[in-house]
Coordinates of C-alpha atoms and ligand atoms in Angstrom, one line a residue:
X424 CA -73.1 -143.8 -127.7
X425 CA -72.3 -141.4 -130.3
X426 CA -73.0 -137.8 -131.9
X427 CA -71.5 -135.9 -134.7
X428 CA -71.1 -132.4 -135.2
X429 CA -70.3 -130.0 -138.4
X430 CA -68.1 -127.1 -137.9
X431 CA -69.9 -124.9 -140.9
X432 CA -67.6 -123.0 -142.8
X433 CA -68.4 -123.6 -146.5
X434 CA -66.0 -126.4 -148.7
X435 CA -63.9 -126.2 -145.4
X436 CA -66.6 -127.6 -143.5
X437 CA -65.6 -130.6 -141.4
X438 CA -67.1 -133.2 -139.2
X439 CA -66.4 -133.8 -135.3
X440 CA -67.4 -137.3 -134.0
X441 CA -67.8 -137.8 -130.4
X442 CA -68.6 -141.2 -128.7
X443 CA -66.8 -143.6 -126.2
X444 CA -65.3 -146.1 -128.4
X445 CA -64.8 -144.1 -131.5
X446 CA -60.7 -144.6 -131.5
X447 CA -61.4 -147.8 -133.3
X448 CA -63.4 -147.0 -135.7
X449 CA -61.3 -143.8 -137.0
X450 CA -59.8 -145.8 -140.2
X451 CA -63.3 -146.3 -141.4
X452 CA -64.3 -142.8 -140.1
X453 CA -61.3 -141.5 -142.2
X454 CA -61.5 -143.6 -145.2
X455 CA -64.4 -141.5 -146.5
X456 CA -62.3 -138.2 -146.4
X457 CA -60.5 -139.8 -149.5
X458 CA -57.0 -139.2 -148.1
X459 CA -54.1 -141.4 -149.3
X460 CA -52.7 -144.2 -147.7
X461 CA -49.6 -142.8 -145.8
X462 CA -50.0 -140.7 -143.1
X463 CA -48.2 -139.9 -139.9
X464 CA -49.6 -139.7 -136.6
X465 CA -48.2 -137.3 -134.5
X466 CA -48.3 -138.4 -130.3
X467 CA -46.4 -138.6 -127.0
X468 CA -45.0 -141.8 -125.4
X469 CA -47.7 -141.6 -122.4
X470 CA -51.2 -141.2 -124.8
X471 CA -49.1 -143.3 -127.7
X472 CA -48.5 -146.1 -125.1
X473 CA -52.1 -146.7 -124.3
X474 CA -53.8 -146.0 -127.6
X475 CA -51.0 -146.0 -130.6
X476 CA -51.9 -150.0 -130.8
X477 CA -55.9 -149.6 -131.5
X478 CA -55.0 -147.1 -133.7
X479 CA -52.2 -147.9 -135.6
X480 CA -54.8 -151.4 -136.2
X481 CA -57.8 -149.3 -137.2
X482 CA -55.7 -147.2 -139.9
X483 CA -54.3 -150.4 -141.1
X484 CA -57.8 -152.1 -141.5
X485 CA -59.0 -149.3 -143.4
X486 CA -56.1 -149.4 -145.9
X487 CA -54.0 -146.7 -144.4
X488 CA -50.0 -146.6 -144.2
X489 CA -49.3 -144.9 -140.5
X490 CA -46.3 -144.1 -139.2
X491 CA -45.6 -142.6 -135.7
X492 CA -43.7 -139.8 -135.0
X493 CA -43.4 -138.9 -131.1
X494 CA -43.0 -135.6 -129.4
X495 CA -41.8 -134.6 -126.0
X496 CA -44.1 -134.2 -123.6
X497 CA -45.5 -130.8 -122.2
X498 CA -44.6 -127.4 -123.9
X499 CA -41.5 -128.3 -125.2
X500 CA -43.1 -130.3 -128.0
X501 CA -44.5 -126.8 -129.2
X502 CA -41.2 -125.5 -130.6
X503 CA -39.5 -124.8 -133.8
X504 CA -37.0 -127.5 -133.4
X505 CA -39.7 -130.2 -133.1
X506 CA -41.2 -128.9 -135.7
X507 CA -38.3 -129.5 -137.9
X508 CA -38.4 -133.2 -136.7
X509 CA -41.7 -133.6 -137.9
X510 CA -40.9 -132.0 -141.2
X511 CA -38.5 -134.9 -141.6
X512 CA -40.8 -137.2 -140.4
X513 CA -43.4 -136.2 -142.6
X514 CA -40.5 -136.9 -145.6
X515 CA -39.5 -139.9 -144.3
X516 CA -43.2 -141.3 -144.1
X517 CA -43.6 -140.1 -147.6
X518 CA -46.2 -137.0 -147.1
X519 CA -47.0 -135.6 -150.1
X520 CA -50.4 -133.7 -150.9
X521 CA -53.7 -135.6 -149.9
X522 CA -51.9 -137.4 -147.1
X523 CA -52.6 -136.7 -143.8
X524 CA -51.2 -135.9 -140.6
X525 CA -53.1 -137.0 -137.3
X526 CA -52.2 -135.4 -134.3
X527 CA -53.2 -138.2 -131.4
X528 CA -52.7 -136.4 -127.8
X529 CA -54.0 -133.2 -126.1
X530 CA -53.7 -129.5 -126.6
X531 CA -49.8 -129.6 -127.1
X532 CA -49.9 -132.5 -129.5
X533 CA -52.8 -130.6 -131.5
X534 CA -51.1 -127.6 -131.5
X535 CA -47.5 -128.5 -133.1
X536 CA -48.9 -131.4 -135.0
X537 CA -51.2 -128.7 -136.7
X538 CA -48.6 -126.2 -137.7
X539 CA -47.1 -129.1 -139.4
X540 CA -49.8 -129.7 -141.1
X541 CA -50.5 -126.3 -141.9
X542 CA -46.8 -125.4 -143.3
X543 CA -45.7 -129.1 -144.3
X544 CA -46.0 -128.5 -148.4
X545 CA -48.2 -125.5 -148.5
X546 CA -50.5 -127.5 -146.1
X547 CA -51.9 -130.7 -146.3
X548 CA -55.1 -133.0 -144.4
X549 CA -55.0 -132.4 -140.9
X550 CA -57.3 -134.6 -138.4
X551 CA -57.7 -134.3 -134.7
X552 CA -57.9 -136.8 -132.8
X553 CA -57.9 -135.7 -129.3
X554 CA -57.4 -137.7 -125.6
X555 CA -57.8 -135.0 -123.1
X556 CA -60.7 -133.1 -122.0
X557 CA -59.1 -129.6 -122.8
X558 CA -58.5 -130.9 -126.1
X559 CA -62.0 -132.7 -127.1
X560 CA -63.8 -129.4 -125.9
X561 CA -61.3 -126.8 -127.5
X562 CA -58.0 -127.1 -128.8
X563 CA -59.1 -129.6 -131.5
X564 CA -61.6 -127.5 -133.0
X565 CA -61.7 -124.0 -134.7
X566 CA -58.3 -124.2 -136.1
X567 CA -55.9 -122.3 -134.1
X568 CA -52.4 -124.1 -133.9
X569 CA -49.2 -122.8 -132.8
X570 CA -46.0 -123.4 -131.1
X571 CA -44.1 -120.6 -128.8
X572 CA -41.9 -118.7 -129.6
X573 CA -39.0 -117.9 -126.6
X574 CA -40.7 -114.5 -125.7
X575 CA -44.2 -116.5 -125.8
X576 CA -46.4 -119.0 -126.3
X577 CA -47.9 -119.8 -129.3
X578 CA -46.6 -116.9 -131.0
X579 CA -46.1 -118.5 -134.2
X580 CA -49.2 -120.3 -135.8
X581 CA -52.1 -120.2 -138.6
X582 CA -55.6 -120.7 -138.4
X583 CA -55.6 -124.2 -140.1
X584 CA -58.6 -126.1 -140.0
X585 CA -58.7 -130.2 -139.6
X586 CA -60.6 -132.1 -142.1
X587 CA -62.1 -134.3 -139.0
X588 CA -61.9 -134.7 -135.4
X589 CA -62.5 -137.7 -133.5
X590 CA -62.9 -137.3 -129.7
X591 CA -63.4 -141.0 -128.5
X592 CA -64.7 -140.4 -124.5
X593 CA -63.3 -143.3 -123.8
X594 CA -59.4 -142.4 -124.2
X595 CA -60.9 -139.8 -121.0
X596 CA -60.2 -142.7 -118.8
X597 CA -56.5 -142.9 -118.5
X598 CA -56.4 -138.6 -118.2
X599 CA -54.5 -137.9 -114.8
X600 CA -57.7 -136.3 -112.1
X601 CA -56.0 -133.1 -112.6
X602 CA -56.4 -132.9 -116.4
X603 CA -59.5 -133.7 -116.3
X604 CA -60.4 -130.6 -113.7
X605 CA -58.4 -128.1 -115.8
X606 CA -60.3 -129.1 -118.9
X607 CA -63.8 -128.6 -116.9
X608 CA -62.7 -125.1 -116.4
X609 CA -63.0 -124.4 -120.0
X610 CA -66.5 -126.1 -119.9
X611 CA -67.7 -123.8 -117.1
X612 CA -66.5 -121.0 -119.0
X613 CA -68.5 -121.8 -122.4
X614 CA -71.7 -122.1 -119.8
X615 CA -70.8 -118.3 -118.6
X616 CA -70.3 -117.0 -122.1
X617 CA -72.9 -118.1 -124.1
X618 CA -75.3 -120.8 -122.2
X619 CA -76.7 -120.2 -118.9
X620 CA -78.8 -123.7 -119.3
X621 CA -75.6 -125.3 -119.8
X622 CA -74.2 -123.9 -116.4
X623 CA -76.9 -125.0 -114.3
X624 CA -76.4 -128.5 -116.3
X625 CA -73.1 -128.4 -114.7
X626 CA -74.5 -127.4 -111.5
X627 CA -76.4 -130.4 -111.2
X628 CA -73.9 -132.6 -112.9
X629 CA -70.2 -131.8 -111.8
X630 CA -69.7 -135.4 -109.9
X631 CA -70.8 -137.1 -113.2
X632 CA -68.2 -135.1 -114.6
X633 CA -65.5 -136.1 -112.6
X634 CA -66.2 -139.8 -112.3
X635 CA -66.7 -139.7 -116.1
X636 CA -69.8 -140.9 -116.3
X637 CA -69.9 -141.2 -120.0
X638 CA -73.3 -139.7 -120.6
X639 CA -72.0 -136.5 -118.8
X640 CA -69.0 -136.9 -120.5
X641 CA -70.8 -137.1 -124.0
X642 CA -73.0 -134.2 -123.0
X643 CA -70.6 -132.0 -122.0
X644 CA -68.1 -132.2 -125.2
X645 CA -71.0 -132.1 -127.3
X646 CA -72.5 -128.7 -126.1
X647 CA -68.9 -127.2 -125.6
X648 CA -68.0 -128.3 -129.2
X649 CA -71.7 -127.4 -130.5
X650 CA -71.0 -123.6 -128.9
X651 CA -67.4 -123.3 -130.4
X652 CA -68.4 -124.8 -133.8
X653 CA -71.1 -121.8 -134.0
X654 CA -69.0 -119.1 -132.9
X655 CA -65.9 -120.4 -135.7
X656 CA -68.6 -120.5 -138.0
X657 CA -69.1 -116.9 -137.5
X658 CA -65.8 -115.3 -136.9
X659 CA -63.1 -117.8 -137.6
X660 CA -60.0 -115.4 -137.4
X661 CA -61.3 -113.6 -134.1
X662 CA -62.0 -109.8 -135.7
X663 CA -64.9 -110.2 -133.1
X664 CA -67.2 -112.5 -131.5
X665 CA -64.2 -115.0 -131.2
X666 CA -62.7 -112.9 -128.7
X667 CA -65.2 -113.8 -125.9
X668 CA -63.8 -117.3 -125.8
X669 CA -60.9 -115.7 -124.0
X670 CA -63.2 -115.1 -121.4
X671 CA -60.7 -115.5 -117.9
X672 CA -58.1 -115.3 -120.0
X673 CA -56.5 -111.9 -119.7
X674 CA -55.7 -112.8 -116.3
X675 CA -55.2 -116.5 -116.3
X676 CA -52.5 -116.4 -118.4
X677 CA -50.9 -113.2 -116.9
X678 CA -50.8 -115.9 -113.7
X679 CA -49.2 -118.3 -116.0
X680 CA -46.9 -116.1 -117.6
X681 CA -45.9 -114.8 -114.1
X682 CA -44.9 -118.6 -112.3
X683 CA -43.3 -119.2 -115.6
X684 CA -45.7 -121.7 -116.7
X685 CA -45.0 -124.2 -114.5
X686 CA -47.3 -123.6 -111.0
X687 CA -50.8 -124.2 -113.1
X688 CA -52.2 -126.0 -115.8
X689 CA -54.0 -123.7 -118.5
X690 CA -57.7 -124.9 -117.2
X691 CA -56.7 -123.7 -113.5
X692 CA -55.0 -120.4 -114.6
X693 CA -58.5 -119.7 -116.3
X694 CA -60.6 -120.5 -113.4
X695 CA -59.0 -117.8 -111.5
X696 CA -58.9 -115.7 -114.3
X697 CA -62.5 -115.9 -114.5
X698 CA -63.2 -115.8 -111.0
X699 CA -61.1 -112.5 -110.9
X700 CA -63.0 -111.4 -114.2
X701 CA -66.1 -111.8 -112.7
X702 CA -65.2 -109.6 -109.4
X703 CA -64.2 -106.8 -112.0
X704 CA -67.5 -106.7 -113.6
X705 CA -68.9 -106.5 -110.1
X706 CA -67.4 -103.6 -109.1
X707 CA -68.3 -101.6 -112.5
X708 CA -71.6 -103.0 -111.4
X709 CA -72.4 -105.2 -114.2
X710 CA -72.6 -108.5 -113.1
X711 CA -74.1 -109.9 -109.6
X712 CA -72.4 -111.1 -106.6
X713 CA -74.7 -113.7 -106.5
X714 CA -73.9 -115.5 -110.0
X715 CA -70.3 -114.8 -109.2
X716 CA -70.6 -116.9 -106.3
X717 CA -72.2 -120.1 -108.4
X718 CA -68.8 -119.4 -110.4
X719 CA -66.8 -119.5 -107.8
X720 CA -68.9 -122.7 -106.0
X721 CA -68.8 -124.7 -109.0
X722 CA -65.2 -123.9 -109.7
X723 CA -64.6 -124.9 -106.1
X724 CA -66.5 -127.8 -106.2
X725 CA -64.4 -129.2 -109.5
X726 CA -61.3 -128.3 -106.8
X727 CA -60.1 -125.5 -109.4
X728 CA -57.9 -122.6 -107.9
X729 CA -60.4 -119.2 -107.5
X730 CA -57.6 -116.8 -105.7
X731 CA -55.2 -115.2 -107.6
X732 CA -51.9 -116.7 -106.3
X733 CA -49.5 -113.6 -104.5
X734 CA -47.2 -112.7 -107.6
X735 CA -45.0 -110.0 -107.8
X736 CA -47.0 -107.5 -109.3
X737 CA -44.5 -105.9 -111.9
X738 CA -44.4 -109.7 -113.2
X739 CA -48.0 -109.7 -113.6
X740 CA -48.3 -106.1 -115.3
X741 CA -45.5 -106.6 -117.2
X742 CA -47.9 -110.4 -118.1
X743 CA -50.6 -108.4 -118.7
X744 CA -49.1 -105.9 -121.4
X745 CA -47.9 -108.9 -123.5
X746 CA -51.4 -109.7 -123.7
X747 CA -52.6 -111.0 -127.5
X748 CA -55.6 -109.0 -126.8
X749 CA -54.0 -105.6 -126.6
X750 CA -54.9 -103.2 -128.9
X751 CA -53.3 -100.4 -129.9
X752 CA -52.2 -100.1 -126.0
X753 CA -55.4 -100.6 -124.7
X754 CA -56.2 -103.6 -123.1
X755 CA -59.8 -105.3 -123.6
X756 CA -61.2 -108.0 -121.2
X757 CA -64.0 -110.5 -121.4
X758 CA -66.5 -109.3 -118.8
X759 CA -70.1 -111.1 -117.5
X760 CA -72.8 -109.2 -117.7
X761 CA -75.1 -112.3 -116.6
X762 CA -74.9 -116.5 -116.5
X763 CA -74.9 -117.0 -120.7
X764 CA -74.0 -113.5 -121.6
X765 CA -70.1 -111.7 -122.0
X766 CA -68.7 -108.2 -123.5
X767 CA -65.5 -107.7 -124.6
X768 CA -64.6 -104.2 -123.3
X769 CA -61.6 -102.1 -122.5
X770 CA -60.2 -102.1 -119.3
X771 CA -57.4 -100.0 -117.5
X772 CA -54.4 -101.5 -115.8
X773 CA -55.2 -100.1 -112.6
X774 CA -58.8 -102.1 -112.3
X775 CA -57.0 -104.7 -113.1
X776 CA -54.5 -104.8 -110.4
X777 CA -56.9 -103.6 -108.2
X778 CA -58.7 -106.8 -108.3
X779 CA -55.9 -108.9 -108.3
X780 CA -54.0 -107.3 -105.4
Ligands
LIG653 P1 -51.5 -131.6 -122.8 O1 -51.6 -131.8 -124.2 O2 -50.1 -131.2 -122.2 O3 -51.9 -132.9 -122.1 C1 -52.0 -132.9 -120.7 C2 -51.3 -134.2 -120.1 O4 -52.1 -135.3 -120.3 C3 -50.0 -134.5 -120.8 O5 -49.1 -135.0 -119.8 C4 -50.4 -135.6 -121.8 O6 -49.3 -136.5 -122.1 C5 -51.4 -136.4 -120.9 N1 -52.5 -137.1 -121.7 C6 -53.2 -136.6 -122.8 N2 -54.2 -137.4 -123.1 C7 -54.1 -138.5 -122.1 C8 -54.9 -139.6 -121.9 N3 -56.0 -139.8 -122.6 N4 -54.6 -140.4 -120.9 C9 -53.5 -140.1 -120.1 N5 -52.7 -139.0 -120.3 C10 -53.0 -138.2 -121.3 O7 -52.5 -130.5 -122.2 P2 -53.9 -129.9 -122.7 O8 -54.5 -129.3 -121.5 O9 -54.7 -131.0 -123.4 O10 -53.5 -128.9 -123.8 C11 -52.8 -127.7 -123.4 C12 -52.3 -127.0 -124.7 O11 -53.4 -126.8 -125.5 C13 -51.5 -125.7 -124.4 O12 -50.3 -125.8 -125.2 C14 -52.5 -124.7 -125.0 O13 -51.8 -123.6 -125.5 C15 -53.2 -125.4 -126.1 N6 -54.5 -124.9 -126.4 C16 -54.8 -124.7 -127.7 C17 -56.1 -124.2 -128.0 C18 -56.4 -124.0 -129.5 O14 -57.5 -123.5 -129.8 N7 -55.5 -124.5 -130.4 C19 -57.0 -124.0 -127.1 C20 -56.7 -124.2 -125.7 C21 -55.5 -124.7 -125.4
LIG654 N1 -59.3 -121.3 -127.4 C1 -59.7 -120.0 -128.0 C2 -60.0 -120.1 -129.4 O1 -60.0 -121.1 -130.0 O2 -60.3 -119.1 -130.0

């Protein structure tokens, strides 16, 4: 089974191929991008040691030179000083202009391999090639990469779009249970912004989700990708419509921000933050208890966090006014207005906290 995708955004346009198997088939996928031979891949020991081999072979059979440059796993790999290692890497492997990087991992690997990409030489071919659900839906499309900066994360980035992304469903199968229900939080959320259909699909299909049944599977990176490549298309460097992909957001990574990163992954600090989201819009009275409960029932059902943990609450304001989505002071949130529909709109501190406390 497989389905392709364009991400439309005029002689930047690029391709993203979903199917179980697909990992491969990416040398032949890639030799038509008319790259040149060397090109580094950029992974961790855990998603190099199960699919670096099938790979490494494909790139070879299709007349590629790849060489593997491993990063730490988790956050750290998103710093400055890795980055530098990659730079070197990227020498040593003998990257000049028209070769390629590949970044083979989740989010994190995306993310750093990307800015190397981006800032190696002026910038050169970058290709996705992502292994976690998170990453197949999101991170590996629409061009954001990043690493963090000591005050923050991903502080320092570009929007650098790949040439190609390959999500094979198959490399799904090794992903830790928990990885795979953070990533379905970002699903749910692309249902509650933009596709109501699409949440009642999840409705009926969650288990299918978590057993990774690969039709489910399939149709669930397809539609998330399908929604994300249309909204790029229309606002890649988020002056607007962009924006309501931060949708739980505000909040979620407030929580993250205020247990120091480490309590939650990304997908369950977003749950909540949507969950919380959602009760905010109910009390302005623009959104219904009863669709905030089918959030919070298929959240639950997924066995995703919907209560805000207890955090000091000058941690969490003093989150909140690091917020990205600050404006000159003034904070905006992603709000529901119904199942399929969001407005970005300001919101006062105090309505905040008042849901969270
Ligand atoms: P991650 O990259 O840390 O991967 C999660 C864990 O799964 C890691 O331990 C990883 O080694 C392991 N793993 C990955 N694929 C595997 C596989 N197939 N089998 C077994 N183990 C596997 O986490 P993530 O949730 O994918 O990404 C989170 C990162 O993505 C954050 O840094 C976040 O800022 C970033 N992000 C970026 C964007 C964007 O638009 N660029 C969007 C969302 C999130
Ligand atoms: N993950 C949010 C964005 O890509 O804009």
């Amino acid at each position: 089974m497989a389905g392709e995708l364009k991400v439309d955004l005029g002689e930047r346009t690029y391709k993203i191929h979903c199917g179980s198997g697909l990992l491969p088939e990416a040398g032949s996928l890639l030799k038509k991008l008319d790259l040149a031979a060397p090109c580094l891949v950029v992974s961790n020991a855990i998603v190099a040691g199960h699919y670096w081999p099938t790979l490494e072979q494909s790139l070879k059979a299709a007349g590629f030179q790849p060489h593997l440059a491993l990063v730490p796993e988790g956050e750290e790999a998103k710093t400055l000083k890795v980055a530098a290692e990659l730079y070197d890497a990227a020498l040593a492997a003998g990257i000049e202009r028209g070769a390629a990087i590949m970044a083979l991992g989740g989010g994190v690997v995306g993310d750093v391999a990307g800015f190397v990409a981006a800032t190696w030489l002026r910038g050169v071919p970058f290709i996705q090639i992502p292994t976690t659900i998170l990453a197949q839906v999101d991170a590996s499309v629409g061009g954001k990469v990043a690493v963090n900066h000591p005050r923050g994360k991903n502080l320092i980035g570009a929007f650098y779009q790949p040439a190609a992304v390959i999500a094979d469903l198959a490399t799904l199968a090794t992903l830790p249970p928990r990885e795979v229900r953070a990533g379905l939080a970002e699903v749910i959320k692309y249902g509650v912004i933009m596709d109501a259909g699409f949440f009642t699909y999840l409705e009926e299909h969650l288990e299918g989700a978590l057993n990774r049944e690969e039709g489910v599977l399939e149709t669930i990176v397809l539609r998330s990708c399908a929604l994300k490549a249309e909204i790029v298309a229309r606002d890649e460097r988020e002056s607007d419509l962009r924006a309501i992909l931060n949708f739980g957001h505000t909040i979620g990574h407030a929580v993250e921000a205020a247990t120091d990163f480490a309590a939650y992954r990304h997908g369950e600090a977003v749950a909540m933050g949507m969950v919380a989201a959602a009760r905010l819009a109910v009390r302005r009275g623009m959104f219904s208890e009863e669709e905030t409960s089918r959030l919070v029932r298929l959240l639950q059902r997924a066995s995703l966090p919907v209560d805000l943990p207890a955090v000091d609450p000058a941690a969490f304001r003093a989150a909140l006014g690091h917020d990205k989505k600050v404006r000159q002071g003034q904070l905006r949130m992603v709000l529901p207005e119904r199942l399929g529909r969001v407005q970005v709109t300001p919101v006062s501190l105090e309505e905040i906290m008042a849901v969270i406390c």
